[in-house]
Amino acid sequence: MNEELRVDVVRILRNLNKLGKIGRREGFNGVTRLALSEEDREARDLLVSWMEEGGLNVRVDPIGNIFGVRRGSNPNFKPVIMGSHIDTVIDAGIYDGAYGVLSALEILRRIDEEGIETQHPVGVAAFTNEEGVRFQPDMMGSLVKSGGYPLEKAYARKDDDGVTVKEALKGIGYLGRDDVKPEAYFELHVEQGPVLHKRGFEIGVVEGVQGIAWWRMAFRGEANHAGTTPLDMRKDAMAGAAELYTGLLEYVAKKGNALCTVGKLRLEPGAINVVPSLADFTIDYRSYDDAIFKEGKAEVERRAEEVAKRRGLTLDKEMTADAQPVHFRPEMVGLVEASARKRTYSTFRLPSGAGHDAQFMHVICPTAMIFVPSINGVSHSPGERSDAADLERGANVLFDCTLAKAGFKKEP
Ligand SMILES: [Zn+2]
């Protein structure tokens, strides 16, 4: 629709590299900006300085989400928001999250440069704790904003050192009081999977997001001598965890359209010659299918209880995330697809395998996501890369979708 309007991808890359310098650690190749850490504060401060340079109205809400809003011609209209996150996992790449936020910033700059007047205000958002490494649940900022999790409960969540979210927010100076109610939300993101790159498509039209359920579980048994305790007299916590995991892997393989991962495991006492008395572990379960998601969650809990019972273990379990599969509104998905095709970019429809803030924003406003290819599908790793040409295409699509939703006129 705006064939002549393009982002300047060099500026996006320059900012990505600047932001990507924050959170470098000795001995790591990537960046580590865990939510609400000192590194996160530094990144937030830089982002806010860029927003202020761009003349945006900066607002921070009670869970620390940052918004930078450019005014529209109708003061009563709600803003069209483009966003993502700038926190990272441990030893991450520089594109995940930051690409969406910094492309939004570039688009706002281009709107100024082109003398475009939008009816709705247009803004950029950076959501708090998308990754969920330090505090759970993940996607905390958008989850709380959308009303899916009580603010006070989020404030009380603790990291491994006992620091609460509220203390951490206060500590870095991002405990705000503002509220921004969006008209629509667009999230541009690297795919983080291999589909677009392997199949040679330029733009991923995201239809929705897989449901994600997380648990923290612990089997407790009895520590005992590895050489003298017969198998049938053991209460082996690790054996329980192993049996549960392999059983769940078989279950999801049989179902198809579902995934299960035990990504973290700690044993006590942790000695080569002692039967483990404790297995403390996490479970990540995902499906895009509503029925399989629901059934699988019940299956995880049922199997955990059954294994514990049979092996004489006790089970502690806490569900730390439970995000239903999301299916974006067809007209929003269609807008992304039409915008990309108008620019003659090749498109492919797919659901997102990773969780994103968009899945919660979808609850409170019309929402869509745009993916660009990740080279070899690598993400959550310093090896995460995307081609500059793909980054430019994605941001151009975001530009068009945002203007279409905001309504605009361009001075001659
Ligand atoms: Zn992300």
mmCIF file of N, CA and C in Angstrom, residues 1 186 329-340 349 368 397 400-402 404-405:
data_model
loop_
_atom_site.group_PDB
_atom_site.id
_atom_site.type_symbol
_atom_site.label_atom_id
_atom_site.label_comp_id
_atom_site.label_asym_id
_atom_site.label_seq_id
_atom_site.Cartn_x
_atom_site.Cartn_y
_atom_site.Cartn_z
ATOM 1 N N MET A 1 0.820 -1.205 0.000
ATOM 2 C CA MET A 1 0.000 0.000 0.000
ATOM 3 C C MET A 1 0.862 1.266 0.000
ATOM 4 N N PHE A 186 0.926 -5.149 17.271
ATOM 5 C CA PHE A 186 1.690 -5.919 16.281
ATOM 6 C C PHE A 186 3.044 -6.282 16.867
ATOM 7 N N ARG A 329 -7.022 -13.247 15.416
ATOM 8 C CA ARG A 329 -8.207 -12.958 14.591
ATOM 9 C C ARG A 329 -7.852 -13.032 13.107
ATOM 10 N N PRO A 330 -8.711 -13.677 12.325
ATOM 11 C CA PRO A 330 -8.420 -13.861 10.894
ATOM 12 C C PRO A 330 -8.154 -12.547 10.164
ATOM 13 N N GLU A 331 -8.862 -11.472 10.548
ATOM 14 C CA GLU A 331 -8.663 -10.209 9.812
ATOM 15 C C GLU A 331 -7.277 -9.625 10.101
ATOM 16 N N MET A 332 -6.726 -9.900 11.301
ATOM 17 C CA MET A 332 -5.381 -9.405 11.618
ATOM 18 C C MET A 332 -4.322 -10.243 10.893
ATOM 19 N N VAL A 333 -4.535 -11.546 10.866
ATOM 20 C CA VAL A 333 -3.626 -12.427 10.135
ATOM 21 C C VAL A 333 -3.655 -12.061 8.647
ATOM 22 N N GLY A 334 -4.855 -11.797 8.175
ATOM 23 C CA GLY A 334 -5.033 -11.429 6.767
ATOM 24 C C GLY A 334 -4.349 -10.108 6.424
ATOM 25 N N LEU A 335 -4.352 -9.169 7.363
ATOM 26 C CA LEU A 335 -3.704 -7.874 7.129
ATOM 27 C C LEU A 335 -2.192 -8.050 6.946
ATOM 28 N N VAL A 336 -1.589 -8.893 7.783
ATOM 29 C CA VAL A 336 -0.147 -9.157 7.656
ATOM 30 C C VAL A 336 0.143 -9.798 6.302
ATOM 31 N N GLU A 337 -0.657 -10.768 5.952
ATOM 32 C CA GLU A 337 -0.436 -11.494 4.701
ATOM 33 C C GLU A 337 -0.595 -10.569 3.490
ATOM 34 N N ALA A 338 -1.660 -9.765 3.516
ATOM 35 C CA ALA A 338 -1.914 -8.855 2.388
ATOM 36 C C ALA A 338 -0.810 -7.805 2.275
ATOM 37 N N SER A 339 -0.354 -7.294 3.422
ATOM 38 C CA SER A 339 0.713 -6.276 3.412
ATOM 39 C C SER A 339 1.987 -6.844 2.801
ATOM 40 N N ALA A 340 2.326 -8.062 3.190
ATOM 41 C CA ALA A 340 3.546 -8.686 2.667
ATOM 42 C C ALA A 340 3.422 -8.944 1.168
ATOM 43 N N ARG A 349 2.193 -19.247 6.129
ATOM 44 C CA ARG A 349 1.426 -19.211 7.383
ATOM 45 C C ARG A 349 1.923 -20.290 8.324
ATOM 46 N N ALA A 368 -1.532 -9.214 15.932
ATOM 47 C CA ALA A 368 -0.939 -10.066 14.907
ATOM 48 C C ALA A 368 0.564 -10.120 15.097
ATOM 49 N N VAL A 397 6.805 -4.648 6.529
ATOM 50 C CA VAL A 397 5.452 -5.192 6.711
ATOM 51 C C VAL A 397 4.828 -4.628 7.987
ATOM 52 N N ASP A 400 3.615 -1.085 7.282
ATOM 53 C CA ASP A 400 2.341 -1.034 6.547
ATOM 54 C C ASP A 400 1.154 -1.408 7.426
ATOM 55 N N CYS A 401 1.310 -2.480 8.196
ATOM 56 C CA CYS A 401 0.201 -2.939 9.046
ATOM 57 C C CYS A 401 -0.168 -1.871 10.070
ATOM 58 N N THR A 402 0.853 -1.253 10.647
ATOM 59 C CA THR A 402 0.622 -0.245 11.682
ATOM 60 C C THR A 402 -0.084 0.977 11.102
ATOM 61 N N ALA A 404 -1.910 1.049 8.433
ATOM 62 C CA ALA A 404 -3.261 0.649 8.027
ATOM 63 C C ALA A 404 -4.205 0.691 9.221
ATOM 64 N N LYS A 405 -3.728 0.251 10.342
ATOM 65 C CA LYS A 405 -4.567 0.185 11.545
ATOM 66 C C LYS A 405 -4.729 1.570 12.182
#
